Short mmCIF file of C-alpha atoms and ligand atoms in Angstrom, two decimals:
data_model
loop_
_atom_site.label_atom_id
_atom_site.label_comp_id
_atom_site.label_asym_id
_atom_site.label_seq_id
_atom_site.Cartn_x
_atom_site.Cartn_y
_atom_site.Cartn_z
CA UNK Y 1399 21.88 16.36 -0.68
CA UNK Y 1400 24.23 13.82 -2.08
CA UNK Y 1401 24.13 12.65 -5.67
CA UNK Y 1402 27.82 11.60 -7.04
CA UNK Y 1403 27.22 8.26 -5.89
CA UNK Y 1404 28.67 5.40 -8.00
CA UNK Y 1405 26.61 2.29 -8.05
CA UNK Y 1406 28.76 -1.53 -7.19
CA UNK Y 1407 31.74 0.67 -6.80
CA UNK Y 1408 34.53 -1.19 -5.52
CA UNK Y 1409 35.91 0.52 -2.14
CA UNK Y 1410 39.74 -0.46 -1.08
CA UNK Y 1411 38.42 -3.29 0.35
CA UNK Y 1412 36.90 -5.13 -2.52
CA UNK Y 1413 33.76 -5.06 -1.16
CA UNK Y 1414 30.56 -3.64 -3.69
CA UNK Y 1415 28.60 -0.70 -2.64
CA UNK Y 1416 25.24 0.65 -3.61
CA UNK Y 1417 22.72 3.42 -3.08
CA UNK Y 1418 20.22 3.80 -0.49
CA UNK Y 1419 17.70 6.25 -0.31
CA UNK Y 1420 17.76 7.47 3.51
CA UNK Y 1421 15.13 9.57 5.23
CA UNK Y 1422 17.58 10.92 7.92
CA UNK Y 1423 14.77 13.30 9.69
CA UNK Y 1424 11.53 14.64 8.23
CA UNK Y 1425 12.03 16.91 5.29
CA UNK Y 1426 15.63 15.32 4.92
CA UNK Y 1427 16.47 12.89 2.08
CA UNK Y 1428 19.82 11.59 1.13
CA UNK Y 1429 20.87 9.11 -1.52
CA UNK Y 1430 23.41 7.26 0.76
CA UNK Y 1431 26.25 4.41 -0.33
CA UNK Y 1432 25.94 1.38 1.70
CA UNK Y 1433 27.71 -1.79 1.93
CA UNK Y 1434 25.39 -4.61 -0.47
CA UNK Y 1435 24.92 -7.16 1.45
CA UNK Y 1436 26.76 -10.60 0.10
CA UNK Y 1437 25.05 -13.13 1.87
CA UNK Y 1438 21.34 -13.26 3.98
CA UNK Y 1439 20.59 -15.26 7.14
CA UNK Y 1440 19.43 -18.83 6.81
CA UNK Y 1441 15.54 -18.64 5.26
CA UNK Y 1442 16.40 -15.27 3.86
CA UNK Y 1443 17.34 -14.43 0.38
CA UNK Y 1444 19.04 -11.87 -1.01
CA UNK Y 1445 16.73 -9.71 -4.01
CA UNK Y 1446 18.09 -6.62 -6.36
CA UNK Y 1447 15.72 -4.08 -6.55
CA UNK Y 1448 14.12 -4.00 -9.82
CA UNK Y 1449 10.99 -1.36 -8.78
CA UNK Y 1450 9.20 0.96 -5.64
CA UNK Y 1451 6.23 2.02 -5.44
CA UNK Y 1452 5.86 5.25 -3.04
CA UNK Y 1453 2.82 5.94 -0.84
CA UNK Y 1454 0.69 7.77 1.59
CA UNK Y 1455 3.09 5.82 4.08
CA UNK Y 1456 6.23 7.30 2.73
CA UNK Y 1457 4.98 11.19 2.42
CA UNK Y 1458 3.97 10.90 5.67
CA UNK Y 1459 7.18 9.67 6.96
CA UNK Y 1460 8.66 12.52 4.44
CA UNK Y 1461 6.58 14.77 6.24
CA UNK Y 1462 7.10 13.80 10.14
CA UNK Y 1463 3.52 12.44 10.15
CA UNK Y 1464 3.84 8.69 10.53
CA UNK Y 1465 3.31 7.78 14.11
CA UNK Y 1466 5.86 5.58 16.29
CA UNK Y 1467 8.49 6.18 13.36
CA UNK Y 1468 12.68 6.35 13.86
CA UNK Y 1469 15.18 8.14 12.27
CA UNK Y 1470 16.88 7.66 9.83
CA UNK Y 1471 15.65 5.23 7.60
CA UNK Y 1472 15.65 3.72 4.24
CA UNK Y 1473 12.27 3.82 3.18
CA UNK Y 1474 10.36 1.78 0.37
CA UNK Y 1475 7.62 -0.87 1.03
CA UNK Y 1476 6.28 -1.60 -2.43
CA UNK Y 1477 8.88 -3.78 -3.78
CA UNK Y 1478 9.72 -5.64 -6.89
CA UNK Y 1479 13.28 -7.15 -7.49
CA UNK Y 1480 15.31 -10.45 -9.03
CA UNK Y 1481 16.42 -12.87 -6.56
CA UNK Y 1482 20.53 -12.50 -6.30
CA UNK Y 1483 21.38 -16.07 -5.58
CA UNK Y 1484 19.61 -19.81 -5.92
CA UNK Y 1485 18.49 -20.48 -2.56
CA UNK Y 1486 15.22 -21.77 -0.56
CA UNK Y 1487 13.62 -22.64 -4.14
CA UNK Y 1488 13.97 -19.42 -5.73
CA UNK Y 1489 16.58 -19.29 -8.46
CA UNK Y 1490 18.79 -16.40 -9.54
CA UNK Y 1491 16.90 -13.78 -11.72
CA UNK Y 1492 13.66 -14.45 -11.25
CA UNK Y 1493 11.08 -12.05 -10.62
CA UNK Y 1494 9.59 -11.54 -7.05
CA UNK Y 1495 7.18 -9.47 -5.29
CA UNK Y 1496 8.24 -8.38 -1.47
CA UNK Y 1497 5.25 -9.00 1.33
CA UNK Y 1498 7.24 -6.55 3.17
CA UNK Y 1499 5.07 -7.17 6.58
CA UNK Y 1500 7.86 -9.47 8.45
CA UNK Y 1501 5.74 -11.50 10.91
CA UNK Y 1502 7.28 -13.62 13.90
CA UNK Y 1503 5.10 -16.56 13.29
CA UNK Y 1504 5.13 -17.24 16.87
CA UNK Y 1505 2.11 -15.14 17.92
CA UNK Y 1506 -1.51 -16.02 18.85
CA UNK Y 1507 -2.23 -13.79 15.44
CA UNK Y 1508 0.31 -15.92 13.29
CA UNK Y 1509 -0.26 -19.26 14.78
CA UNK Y 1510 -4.06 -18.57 13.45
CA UNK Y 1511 -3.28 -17.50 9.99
CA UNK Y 1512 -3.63 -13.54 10.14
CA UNK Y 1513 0.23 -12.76 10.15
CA UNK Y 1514 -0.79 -9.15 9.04
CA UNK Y 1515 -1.74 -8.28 12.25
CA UNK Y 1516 1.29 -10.03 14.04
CA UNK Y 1517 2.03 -8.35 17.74
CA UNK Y 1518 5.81 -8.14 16.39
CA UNK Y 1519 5.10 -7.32 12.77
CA UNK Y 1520 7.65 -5.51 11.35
CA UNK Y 1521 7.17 -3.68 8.12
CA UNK Y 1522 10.12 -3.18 5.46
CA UNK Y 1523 10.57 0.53 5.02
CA UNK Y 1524 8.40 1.53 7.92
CA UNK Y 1525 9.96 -0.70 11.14
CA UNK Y 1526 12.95 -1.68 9.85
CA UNK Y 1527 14.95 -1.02 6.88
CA UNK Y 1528 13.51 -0.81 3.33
CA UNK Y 1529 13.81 -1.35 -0.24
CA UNK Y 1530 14.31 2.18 -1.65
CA UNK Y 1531 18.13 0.64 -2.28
CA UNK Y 1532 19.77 -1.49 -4.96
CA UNK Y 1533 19.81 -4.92 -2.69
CA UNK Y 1534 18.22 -6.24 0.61
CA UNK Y 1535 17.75 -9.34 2.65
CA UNK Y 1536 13.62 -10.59 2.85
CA UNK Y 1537 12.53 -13.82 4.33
CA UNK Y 1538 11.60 -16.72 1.46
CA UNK Y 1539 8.34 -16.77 2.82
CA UNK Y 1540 7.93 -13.31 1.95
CA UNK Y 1541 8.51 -13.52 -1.77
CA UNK Y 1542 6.35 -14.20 -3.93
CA UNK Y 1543 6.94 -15.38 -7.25
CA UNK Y 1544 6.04 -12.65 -10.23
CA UNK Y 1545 5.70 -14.60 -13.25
CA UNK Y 1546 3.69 -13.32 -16.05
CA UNK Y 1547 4.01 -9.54 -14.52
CA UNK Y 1548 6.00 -7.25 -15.34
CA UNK Y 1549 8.60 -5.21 -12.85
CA UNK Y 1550 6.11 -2.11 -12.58
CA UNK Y 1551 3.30 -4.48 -11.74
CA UNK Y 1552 5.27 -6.30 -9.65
CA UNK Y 1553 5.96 -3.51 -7.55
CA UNK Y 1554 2.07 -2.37 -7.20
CA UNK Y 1555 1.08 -5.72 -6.06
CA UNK Y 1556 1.36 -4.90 -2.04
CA UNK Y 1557 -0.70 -1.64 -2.44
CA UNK Y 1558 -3.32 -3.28 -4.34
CA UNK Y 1559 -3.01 -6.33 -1.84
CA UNK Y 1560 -4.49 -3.84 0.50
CA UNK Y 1561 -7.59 -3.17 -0.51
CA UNK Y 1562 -7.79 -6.66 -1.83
CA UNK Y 1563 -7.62 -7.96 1.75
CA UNK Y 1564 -10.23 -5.55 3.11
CA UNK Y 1565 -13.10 -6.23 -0.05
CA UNK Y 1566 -12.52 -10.15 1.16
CA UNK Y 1567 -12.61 -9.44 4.84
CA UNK Y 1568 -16.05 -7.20 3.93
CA UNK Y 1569 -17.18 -10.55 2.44
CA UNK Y 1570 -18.85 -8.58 -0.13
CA UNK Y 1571 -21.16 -10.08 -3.09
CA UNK Y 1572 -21.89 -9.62 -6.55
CA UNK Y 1573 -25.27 -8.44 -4.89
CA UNK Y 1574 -24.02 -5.63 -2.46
CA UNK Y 1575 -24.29 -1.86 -3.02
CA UNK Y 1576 -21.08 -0.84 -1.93
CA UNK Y 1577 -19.73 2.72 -0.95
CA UNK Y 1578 -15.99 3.33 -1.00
CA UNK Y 1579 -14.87 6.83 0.96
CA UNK Y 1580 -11.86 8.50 0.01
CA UNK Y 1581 -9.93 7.70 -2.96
CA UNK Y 1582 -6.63 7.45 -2.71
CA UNK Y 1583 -4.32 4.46 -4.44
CA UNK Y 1584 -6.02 2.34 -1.18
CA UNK Y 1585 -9.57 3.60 -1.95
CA UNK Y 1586 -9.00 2.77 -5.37
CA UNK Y 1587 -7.42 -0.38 -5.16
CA UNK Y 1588 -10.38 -1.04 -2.37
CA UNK Y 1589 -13.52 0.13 -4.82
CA UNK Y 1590 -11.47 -2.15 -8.03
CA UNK Y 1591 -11.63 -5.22 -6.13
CA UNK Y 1592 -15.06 -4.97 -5.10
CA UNK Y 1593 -15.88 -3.83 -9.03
CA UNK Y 1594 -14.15 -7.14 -9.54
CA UNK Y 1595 -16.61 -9.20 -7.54
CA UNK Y 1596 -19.86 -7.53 -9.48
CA UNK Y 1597 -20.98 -5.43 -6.14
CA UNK Y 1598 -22.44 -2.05 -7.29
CA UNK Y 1599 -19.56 0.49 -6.33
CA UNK Y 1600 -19.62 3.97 -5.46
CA UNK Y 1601 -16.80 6.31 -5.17
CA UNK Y 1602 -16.70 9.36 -2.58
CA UNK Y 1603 -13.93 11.75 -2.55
CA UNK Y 1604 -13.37 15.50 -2.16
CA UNK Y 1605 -11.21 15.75 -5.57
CA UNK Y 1606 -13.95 15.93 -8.59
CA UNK Y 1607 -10.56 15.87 -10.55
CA UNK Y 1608 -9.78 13.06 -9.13
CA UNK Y 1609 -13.08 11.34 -9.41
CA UNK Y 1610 -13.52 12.28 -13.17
CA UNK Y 1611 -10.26 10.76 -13.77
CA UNK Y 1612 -11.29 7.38 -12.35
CA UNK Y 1613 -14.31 7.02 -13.81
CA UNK Y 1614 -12.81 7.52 -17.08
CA UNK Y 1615 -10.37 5.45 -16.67
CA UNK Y 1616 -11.44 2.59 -14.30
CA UNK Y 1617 -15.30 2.97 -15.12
CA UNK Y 1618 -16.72 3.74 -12.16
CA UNK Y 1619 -20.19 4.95 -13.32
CA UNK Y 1620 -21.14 6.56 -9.72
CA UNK Y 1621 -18.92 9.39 -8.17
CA UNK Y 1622 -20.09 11.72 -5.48
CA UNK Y 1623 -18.34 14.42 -4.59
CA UNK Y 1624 -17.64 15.27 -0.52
CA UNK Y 1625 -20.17 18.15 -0.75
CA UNK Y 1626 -23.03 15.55 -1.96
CA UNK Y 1627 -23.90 15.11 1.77
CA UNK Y 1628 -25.67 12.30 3.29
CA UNK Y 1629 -28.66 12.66 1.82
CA UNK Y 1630 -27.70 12.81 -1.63
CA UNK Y 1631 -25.82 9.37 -0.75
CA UNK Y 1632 -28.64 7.71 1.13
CA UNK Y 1633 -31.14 8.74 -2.09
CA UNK Y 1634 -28.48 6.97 -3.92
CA UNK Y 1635 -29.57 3.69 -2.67
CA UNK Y 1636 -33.21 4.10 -2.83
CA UNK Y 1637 -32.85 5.15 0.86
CA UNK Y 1638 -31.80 2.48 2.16
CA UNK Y 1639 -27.89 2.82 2.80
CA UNK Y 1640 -25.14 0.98 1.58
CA UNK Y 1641 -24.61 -2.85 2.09
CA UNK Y 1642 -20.73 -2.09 2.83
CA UNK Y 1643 -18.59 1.42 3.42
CA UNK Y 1644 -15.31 1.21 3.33
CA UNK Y 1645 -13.19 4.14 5.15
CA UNK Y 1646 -10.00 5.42 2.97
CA UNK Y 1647 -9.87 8.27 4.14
CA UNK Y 1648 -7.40 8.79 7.00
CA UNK Y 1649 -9.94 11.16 8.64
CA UNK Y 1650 -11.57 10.51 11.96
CA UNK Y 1651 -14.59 13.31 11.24
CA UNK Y 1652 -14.99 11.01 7.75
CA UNK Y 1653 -14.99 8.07 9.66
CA UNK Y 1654 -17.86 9.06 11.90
CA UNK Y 1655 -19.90 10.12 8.94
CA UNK Y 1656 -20.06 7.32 7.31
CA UNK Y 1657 -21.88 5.31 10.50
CA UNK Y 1658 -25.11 6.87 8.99
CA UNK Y 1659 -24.72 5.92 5.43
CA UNK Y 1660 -24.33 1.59 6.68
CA UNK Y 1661 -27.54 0.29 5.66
CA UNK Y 1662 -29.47 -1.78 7.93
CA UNK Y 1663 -27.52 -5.08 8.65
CA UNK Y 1664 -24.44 -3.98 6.94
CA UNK Y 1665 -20.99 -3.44 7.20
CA UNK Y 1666 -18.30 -0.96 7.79
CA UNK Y 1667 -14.75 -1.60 7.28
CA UNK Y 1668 -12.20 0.70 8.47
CA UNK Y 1669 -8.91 0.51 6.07
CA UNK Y 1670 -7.24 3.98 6.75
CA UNK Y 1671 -5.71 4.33 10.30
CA UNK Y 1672 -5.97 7.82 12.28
CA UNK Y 1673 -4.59 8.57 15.39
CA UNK Y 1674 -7.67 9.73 16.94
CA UNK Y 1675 -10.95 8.21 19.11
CA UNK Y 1676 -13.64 7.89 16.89
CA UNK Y 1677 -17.33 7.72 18.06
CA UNK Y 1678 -20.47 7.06 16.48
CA UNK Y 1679 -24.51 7.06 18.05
CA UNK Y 1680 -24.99 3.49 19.32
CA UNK Y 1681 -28.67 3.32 18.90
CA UNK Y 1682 -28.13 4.23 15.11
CA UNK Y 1683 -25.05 1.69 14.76
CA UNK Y 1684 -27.42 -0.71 17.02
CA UNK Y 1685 -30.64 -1.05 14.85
CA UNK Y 1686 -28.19 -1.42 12.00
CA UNK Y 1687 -26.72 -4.53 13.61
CA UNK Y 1688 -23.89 -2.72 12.21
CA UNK Y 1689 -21.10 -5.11 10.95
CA UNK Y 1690 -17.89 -2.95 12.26
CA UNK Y 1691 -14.29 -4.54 11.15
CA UNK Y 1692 -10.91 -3.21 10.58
CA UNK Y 1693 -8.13 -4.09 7.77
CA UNK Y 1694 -5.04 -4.27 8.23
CA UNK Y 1695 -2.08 -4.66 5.99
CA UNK Y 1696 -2.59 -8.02 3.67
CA UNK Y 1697 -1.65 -11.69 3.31
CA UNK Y 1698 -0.19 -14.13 0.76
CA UNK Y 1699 -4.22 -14.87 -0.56
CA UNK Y 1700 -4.47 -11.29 -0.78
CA UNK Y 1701 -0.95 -10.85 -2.94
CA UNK Y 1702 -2.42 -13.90 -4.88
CA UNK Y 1703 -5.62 -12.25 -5.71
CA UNK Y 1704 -3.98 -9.00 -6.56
CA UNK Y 1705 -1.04 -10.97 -8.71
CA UNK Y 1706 -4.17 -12.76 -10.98
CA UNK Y 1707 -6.24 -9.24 -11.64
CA UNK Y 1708 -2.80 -7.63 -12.98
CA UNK Y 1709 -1.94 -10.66 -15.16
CA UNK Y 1710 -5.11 -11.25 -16.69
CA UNK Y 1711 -5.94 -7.52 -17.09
CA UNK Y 1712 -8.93 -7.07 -14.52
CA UNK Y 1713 -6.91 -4.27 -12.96
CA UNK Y 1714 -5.56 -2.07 -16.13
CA UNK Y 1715 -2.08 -0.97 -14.36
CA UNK Y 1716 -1.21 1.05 -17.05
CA UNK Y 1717 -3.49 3.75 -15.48
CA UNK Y 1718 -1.95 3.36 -12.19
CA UNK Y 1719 1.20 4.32 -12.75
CA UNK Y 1720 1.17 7.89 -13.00
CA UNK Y 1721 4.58 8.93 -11.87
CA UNK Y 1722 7.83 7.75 -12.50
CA UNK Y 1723 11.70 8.58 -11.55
CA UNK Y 1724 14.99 6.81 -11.81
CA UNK Y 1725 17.38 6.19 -8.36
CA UNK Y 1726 19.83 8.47 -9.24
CA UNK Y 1727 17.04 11.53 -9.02
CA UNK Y 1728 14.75 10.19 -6.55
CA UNK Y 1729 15.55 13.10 -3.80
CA UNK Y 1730 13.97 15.62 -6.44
CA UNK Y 1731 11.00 13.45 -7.30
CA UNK Y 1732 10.19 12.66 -4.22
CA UNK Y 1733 10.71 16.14 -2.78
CA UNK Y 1734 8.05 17.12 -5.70
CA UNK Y 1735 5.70 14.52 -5.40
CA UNK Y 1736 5.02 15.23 -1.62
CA UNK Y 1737 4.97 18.84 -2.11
CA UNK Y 1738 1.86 17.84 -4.72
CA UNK Y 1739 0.24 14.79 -4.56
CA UNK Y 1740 -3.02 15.61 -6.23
CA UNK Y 1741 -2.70 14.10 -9.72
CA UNK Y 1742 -0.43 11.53 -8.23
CA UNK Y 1743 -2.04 7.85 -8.97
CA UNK Y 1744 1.22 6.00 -7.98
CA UNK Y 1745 4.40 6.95 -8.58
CA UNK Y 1746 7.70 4.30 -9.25
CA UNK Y 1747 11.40 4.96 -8.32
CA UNK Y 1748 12.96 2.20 -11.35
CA UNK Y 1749 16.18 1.08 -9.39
CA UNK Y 1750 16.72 -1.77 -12.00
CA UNK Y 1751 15.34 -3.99 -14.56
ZN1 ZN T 465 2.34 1.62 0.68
ZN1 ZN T 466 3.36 -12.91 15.06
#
């Protein structure tokens, strides 16, 4: 572990450095000094850090869970930060949120409009190089402007964005009885946005804690704990089984349980990612004319969304943030956090204001 590091020291050769936090194998953190970058490629622009939000994405890469991953790498995905320099109609100092999916906008998925399932997407922090650093390079078209936020909210937009995207892929109404499995920040960000659009939510998860804590604080009048079973849920409804389910649960047995609780001519939208088969009983998912869709990642409409909930106070993110940590000790908070994520909401490295 390395912690002495001076931030825009000047080395011998006049150029600034600054602090990256590098993931150099699982289990392995360092708080690096790197060269900050001066100047971007054309249509990129140069941002300071301000915030980063850590997440299921980052303990697993902590951890030596996230599949397809290389070492090392500076993590961070959940980004706010000032824009260094007046270029491609941003000006200096102003506050952006990162869409850290980089797209090629060359693919059959971009040339339709659904760049967050680009065949070449390359995620900041995950695929390439991220923001858990003082500076970095991200195309204009992937800032956002962050007006009317502040630097913490800023930097929860893209996790939010998430579950944003998947409530308007479910196409969910104000009428819908919704069920939203496993509640972590995507679960919750999932089951706020559909709260948002008047549908009838329900929260599953296998932490009561958890679950008390949310419906204290968000409002969600109808929790059910893992051990409820199916038929607990189903009674729920009045029998009759839930309009939409969304999956948050990173759990391919969950996933196949929650076939049976899709009520006849719904939907079931699959936001967590496992690494298994899953298989379900197609004369059940048949007579359902099951809707089945996955989610994946968000776009700009999604950030939008998201962006308008924080700054008009439909999603209360002082409850999010339940975690915090400056740079300079983020190798011991983020050692802690992963070793005990239960009562984490989110959790924010501040790298600047
Ligand atoms: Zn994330
Ligand atoms: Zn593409």
């Amino acid at each position: 572990m390395q912690r002495e590091v001076k931030t825009g020291a000047t080395t011998g050769l006049g150029a600034a450095t600054m602090r990256a936090l590098v993931v150099e194998a699982p289990g392995r953190l360092r708080l690096d000094e790197r060269l900050r970058p001066e100047s971007a490629p054309e249509g990129w622009v140069l941002v300071d850090i301000a915030r980063v939000g850590i997440c299921g994405t980052d303990y697993h890469i902590l951890e030596g869970n996230q599949p397809f991953f290389d070492y090392p790498r500076v993590i961070g995905h959940e980004l706010s930060g000032r824009v260094a320099e007046d270029k491609s109609g941003f000006s200096r100092g102003e506050l952006v949120t990162i869409n850290p999916y980089v797209s090629c906008g060359r693919c059959r998925a971009c040339l339709r409009g659904k760049p967050n399932c680009c065949t070449k997407i390359a995620v900041l922090g995950v695929h390439r190089d991220g923001g858990l650093t003082e500076r970095i390079a991200v195309p204009a078209q992937n800032l956002y402007r962050a007006d009317g936020l502040t630097p913490d909210q800023a930097a929860m937009v893209e996790f939010l964005a998430i579950g944003a995207h998947a409530v308007r892929r479910s196409g969910l109404t104000g009428a819908d009885c919704v069920l939203v499995v496993g509640l972590g920040p995507i679960g919750l960000g999932t089951a706020l946005f559909a709260q948002a659009r008047g549908a009838e939510v329900h929260i599953l998860d296998a932490n009561a804690e958890r679950l008390a804590r949310l419906q204290r604080d968000f409002g969600f009048a109808n929790t059910h704990a893992l051990d409820d079973g199916p038929e607990v849920l189903m009674a729920a409804t009045g029998g009759d089984g839930f309009d939409v389910v969304f999956d948050a649960t990173g759990s391919a047995r969950a996933i196949e349980a929650g076939f049976a609780l899709v009520g006849h001519g719904g939907t079931y939208v699959l936001v967590s990612v496992v690494k298994d088969k899953i298989s379900f009983l197609d004369p059940e998912f048949h007579k359902r004319e099951t809707t089945l869709m996955g989610s994946r990642n968000a776009t700009r409409e999604d950030f939008e969304t998201v962006k308008a909930a924080l700054a008009d106070g439909t999603i209360d993110s002082s409850k999010l943030k339940t975690h915090a940590a400056a740079l300079r000790d983020v190798v011991e908070a983020l050692s802690g956090w992963s070793a005990d994520r239960r009562d984490i909401v989110k959790a924010i490295v501040t790298v600047a204001d």
